[in-house]
Amino acid sequence: MKALLLTGPSGSGKTTLAQLILEKYPQFVFSVSATTRSPRPNEVPGKDYYFLTEAEFDQEIERNGFVEWERLYSGYRYGTLYRELERIQALSQVPLFVKDVKGTLNLQKKLGEGAISVFVLPPSLQVLRERLLQRSPEPPADLEERLARAEFEIQLAPAFSFLLYNDDLDKALRRLEHLIQRHFS
Ligand code: 5GP
């Protein structure tokens, strides 16, 4: 199945890059994840995430509704619903996934050939810390957890199809567009 998978540590810029790609390339459609965390002020349910209660998430696990799921920051769970893949397939568009590193590895295995994975690499852990602090007026309660996980995730970077160094958003976008033109046109 043709698919574009963007991954990288929290704060690497993968979501921003995904938004820019979605604006410019109509063949891609964002795969909306399910999560048990609460919406951030700017997030729209059904567009950014399907916000589920713990009980609703449990029900989806019981009925084998997830392609993959994981427990991440502050114990919240995140997952890719089979239903969501079916929705995108019915649109005859290419799914764009933005997931954590382990979730992306699992998805890549399930989707097989045609799935291109891109690991977005921040210039340094210090830059990552600054980006996470800038993201909202309050530093995230799980900041240290996100940074510790970033160190672990960066070690897994060689497992992906491409590495995308995000020192500068415009440059990273251009590199990503180049890759898309080679693989998806
Ligand atoms: P955030 O809470 O910052 O929106 O997301 C936290 C992390 O969860 C990010 O690295 C994000 O990419 C990842 N994530 C979002 N959706 C999924 C999903 O469906 N599965 C997995 N494994 N990770 C996800």
CSV table of C-alpha atoms and ligand atoms in Angstrom, one decimal:
chain,number,residue,atom,x,y,z
A,1,MET,CA,0.0,0.0,0.0
A,2,LYS,CA,1.3,3.5,-0.9
A,3,ALA,CA,1.7,5.6,2.2
A,4,LEU,CA,3.9,8.3,3.6
A,5,LEU,CA,5.0,7.9,7.2
A,6,LEU,CA,6.5,10.8,9.1
A,7,THR,CA,8.1,10.1,12.4
A,8,GLY,CA,10.7,11.6,14.8
A,9,PRO,CA,10.8,12.8,18.4
A,10,SER,CA,8.1,14.9,19.9
A,11,GLY,CA,9.0,18.5,18.8
A,12,SER,CA,11.1,17.4,15.8
A,13,GLY,CA,8.7,19.3,13.5
A,14,LYS,CA,7.1,16.3,11.9
A,15,THR,CA,3.5,17.6,12.4
A,16,THR,CA,4.3,21.0,11.0
A,17,LEU,CA,5.9,19.4,7.9
A,18,ALA,CA,2.9,17.1,7.5
A,19,GLN,CA,0.5,20.1,7.6
A,20,LEU,CA,2.6,21.9,4.9
A,21,ILE,CA,2.6,18.8,2.7
A,22,LEU,CA,-1.2,18.3,3.1
A,23,GLU,CA,-1.8,22.0,2.0
A,24,LYS,CA,0.3,21.6,-1.1
A,25,TYR,CA,-0.2,18.0,-2.2
A,26,PRO,CA,-3.9,17.0,-2.5
A,27,GLN,CA,-3.1,13.3,-3.2
A,28,PHE,CA,-2.3,13.0,0.6
A,29,VAL,CA,-4.8,12.7,3.4
A,30,PHE,CA,-3.9,12.9,7.0
A,31,SER,CA,-4.6,9.7,9.0
A,32,VAL,CA,-6.3,10.8,12.2
A,33,SER,CA,-5.1,8.9,15.3
A,34,ALA,CA,-7.2,8.0,18.3
A,35,THR,CA,-5.9,9.2,21.7
A,36,THR,CA,-7.0,9.2,25.3
A,37,ARG,CA,-5.3,12.6,26.0
A,38,SER,CA,-7.4,15.8,26.1
A,39,PRO,CA,-7.5,18.2,23.2
A,40,ARG,CA,-5.0,21.1,23.2
A,41,PRO,CA,-6.7,24.6,22.8
A,42,ASN,CA,-6.1,24.7,19.0
A,43,GLU,CA,-7.1,21.0,18.3
A,44,VAL,CA,-10.3,20.0,16.6
A,45,PRO,CA,-11.8,16.5,17.4
A,46,GLY,CA,-12.0,14.3,14.4
A,47,LYS,CA,-9.5,16.4,12.5
A,48,ASP,CA,-6.4,16.4,14.7
A,49,TYR,CA,-7.3,13.3,16.7
A,50,TYR,CA,-10.3,11.1,17.6
A,51,PHE,CA,-10.4,11.9,21.4
A,52,LEU,CA,-11.5,8.8,23.2
A,53,THR,CA,-12.2,8.1,26.8
A,54,GLU,CA,-10.1,5.3,28.5
A,55,ALA,CA,-13.2,3.0,28.3
A,56,GLU,CA,-13.7,3.8,24.6
A,57,PHE,CA,-10.1,3.0,23.9
A,58,ASP,CA,-10.4,-0.3,25.8
A,59,GLN,CA,-13.4,-1.2,23.7
A,60,GLU,CA,-11.5,-0.6,20.5
A,61,ILE,CA,-8.6,-2.9,21.7
A,62,GLU,CA,-11.1,-5.6,22.6
A,63,ARG,CA,-12.8,-5.6,19.2
A,64,ASN,CA,-9.3,-5.5,17.5
A,65,GLY,CA,-10.0,-2.1,16.1
A,66,PHE,CA,-6.3,-1.0,16.1
A,67,VAL,CA,-3.6,-1.6,13.5
A,68,GLU,CA,-1.2,-0.5,16.3
A,69,TRP,CA,-1.4,1.4,19.5
A,70,GLU,CA,0.9,2.5,22.3
A,71,ARG,CA,1.0,4.0,25.7
A,72,LEU,CA,3.1,7.2,25.5
A,73,TYR,CA,3.5,10.4,27.5
A,74,SER,CA,1.8,10.6,30.9
A,75,GLY,CA,0.4,7.2,30.3
A,76,TYR,CA,-2.0,8.4,27.5
A,77,ARG,CA,-2.6,6.0,24.7
A,78,TYR,CA,-2.4,6.6,21.0
A,79,GLY,CA,-3.4,4.3,18.1
A,80,THR,CA,-4.2,3.9,14.4
A,81,LEU,CA,-7.7,2.5,13.8
A,82,TYR,CA,-8.4,0.0,11.0
A,83,ARG,CA,-11.5,2.1,10.3
A,84,GLU,CA,-9.3,5.1,9.6
A,85,LEU,CA,-7.3,3.2,7.0
A,86,GLU,CA,-10.5,2.1,5.3
A,87,ARG,CA,-11.8,5.6,5.3
A,88,ILE,CA,-8.7,6.8,3.4
A,89,GLN,CA,-8.6,3.8,1.0
A,90,ALA,CA,-12.2,4.6,0.0
A,91,LEU,CA,-11.0,8.1,-0.9
A,92,SER,CA,-8.4,6.7,-3.3
A,93,GLN,CA,-5.8,9.0,-1.7
A,94,VAL,CA,-2.4,8.3,-0.1
A,95,PRO,CA,-2.5,8.2,3.7
A,96,LEU,CA,0.0,10.4,5.5
A,97,PHE,CA,0.8,9.1,9.0
A,98,VAL,CA,2.4,11.1,11.7
A,99,LYS,CA,3.3,8.7,14.6
A,100,ASP,CA,5.9,8.1,17.2
A,101,VAL,CA,8.9,5.9,16.2
A,102,LYS,CA,7.7,2.5,17.4
A,103,GLY,CA,4.3,3.0,16.0
A,104,THR,CA,5.8,3.9,12.6
A,105,LEU,CA,8.0,0.8,12.6
A,106,ASN,CA,4.9,-1.3,13.3
A,107,LEU,CA,2.9,0.4,10.6
A,108,GLN,CA,5.7,0.1,8.1
A,109,LYS,CA,5.8,-3.7,8.6
A,110,LYS,CA,2.0,-3.9,8.2
A,111,LEU,CA,1.8,-1.7,5.1
A,112,GLY,CA,4.7,-3.3,3.3
A,113,GLU,CA,6.2,-2.1,0.1
A,114,GLY,CA,5.0,1.3,-1.1
A,115,ALA,CA,5.2,2.7,2.4
A,116,ILE,CA,8.0,5.3,2.6
A,117,SER,CA,9.1,6.3,6.1
A,118,VAL,CA,10.8,9.5,7.0
A,119,PHE,CA,12.5,10.2,10.3
A,120,VAL,CA,12.6,13.9,11.1
A,121,LEU,CA,15.8,14.6,13.0
A,122,PRO,CA,16.1,17.7,15.2
A,123,PRO,CA,19.5,19.5,15.2
A,124,SER,CA,20.1,18.8,18.9
A,125,LEU,CA,18.3,17.9,22.1
A,126,GLN,CA,18.8,21.5,23.3
A,127,VAL,CA,16.8,22.7,20.3
A,128,LEU,CA,14.2,20.1,20.9
A,129,ARG,CA,13.8,21.3,24.5
A,130,GLU,CA,13.4,24.9,23.3
A,131,ARG,CA,10.8,23.9,20.7
A,132,LEU,CA,8.8,21.9,23.3
A,133,LEU,CA,8.9,24.9,25.6
A,134,GLN,CA,7.6,27.3,22.9
A,135,ARG,CA,4.7,25.0,22.0
A,136,SER,CA,2.4,26.3,24.7
A,137,PRO,CA,2.5,29.1,27.3
A,138,GLU,CA,3.0,26.4,30.0
A,139,PRO,CA,6.0,24.0,29.7
A,140,PRO,CA,4.5,20.5,29.1
A,141,ALA,CA,4.3,18.5,32.4
A,142,ASP,CA,5.9,15.6,30.6
A,143,LEU,CA,8.8,17.6,29.1
A,144,GLU,CA,11.5,15.5,30.6
A,145,GLU,CA,9.7,12.3,29.6
A,146,ARG,CA,9.5,13.6,26.0
A,147,LEU,CA,13.2,14.5,26.0
A,148,ALA,CA,14.3,11.2,27.5
A,149,ARG,CA,12.2,9.3,24.9
A,150,ALA,CA,13.7,11.5,22.1
A,151,GLU,CA,17.2,10.2,23.0
A,152,PHE,CA,16.0,6.6,22.7
A,153,GLU,CA,14.1,7.3,19.5
A,154,ILE,CA,17.1,9.0,17.7
A,155,GLN,CA,19.0,5.7,18.1
A,156,LEU,CA,16.3,4.0,16.0
A,157,ALA,CA,16.6,6.5,13.1
A,158,PRO,CA,18.6,4.2,10.8
A,159,ALA,CA,15.6,1.8,10.7
A,160,PHE,CA,13.6,4.2,8.4
A,161,SER,CA,13.7,4.7,4.7
A,162,PHE,CA,15.0,8.3,4.9
A,163,LEU,CA,16.4,10.7,7.4
A,164,LEU,CA,15.3,14.3,7.2
A,165,TYR,CA,17.4,16.8,9.1
A,166,ASN,CA,15.2,19.6,10.3
A,167,ASP,CA,17.6,22.5,11.2
A,168,ASP,CA,15.5,24.9,9.2
A,169,LEU,CA,11.9,24.4,8.3
A,170,ASP,CA,12.0,25.8,4.7
A,171,LYS,CA,15.1,23.6,3.9
A,172,ALA,CA,13.5,20.5,5.5
A,173,LEU,CA,10.3,21.1,3.5
A,174,ARG,CA,12.2,21.4,0.3
A,175,ARG,CA,14.1,18.1,1.0
A,176,LEU,CA,10.8,16.4,1.8
A,177,GLU,CA,9.1,17.7,-1.4
A,178,HIS,CA,12.0,16.4,-3.4
A,179,LEU,CA,11.5,13.0,-1.9
A,180,ILE,CA,7.7,13.1,-2.5
A,181,GLN,CA,8.2,14.0,-6.2
A,182,ARG,CA,10.5,11.0,-6.6
A,183,HIS,CA,8.3,8.5,-4.9
A,184,PHE,CA,4.7,9.6,-5.2
A,185,SER,CA,4.3,11.2,-8.7
B,1,5GP,P1,1.1,14.6,21.0
B,1,5GP,O1,0.5,14.3,22.4
B,1,5GP,O2,2.3,15.5,21.1
B,1,5GP,O3,0.1,15.0,20.0
B,1,5GP,O4,1.7,13.2,20.4
B,1,5GP,C1,2.6,12.5,21.2
B,1,5GP,C2,3.2,11.4,20.3
B,1,5GP,O5,2.2,10.4,19.9
B,1,5GP,C3,3.8,12.0,19.0
B,1,5GP,O6,5.1,11.5,18.8
B,1,5GP,C4,2.8,11.5,17.9
B,1,5GP,O7,3.4,11.4,16.7
B,1,5GP,C5,2.5,10.1,18.5
B,1,5GP,N1,1.3,9.6,17.9
B,1,5GP,C6,0.2,10.2,17.4
B,1,5GP,N2,-0.7,9.3,16.9
B,1,5GP,C7,-0.2,8.1,17.1
B,1,5GP,C8,-0.6,6.8,16.8
B,1,5GP,O8,-1.7,6.6,16.3
B,1,5GP,N3,0.2,5.8,17.2
B,1,5GP,C9,1.4,5.9,17.8
B,1,5GP,N4,2.1,4.9,18.0
B,1,5GP,N5,1.8,7.2,18.1
B,1,5GP,C10,1.1,8.2,17.8
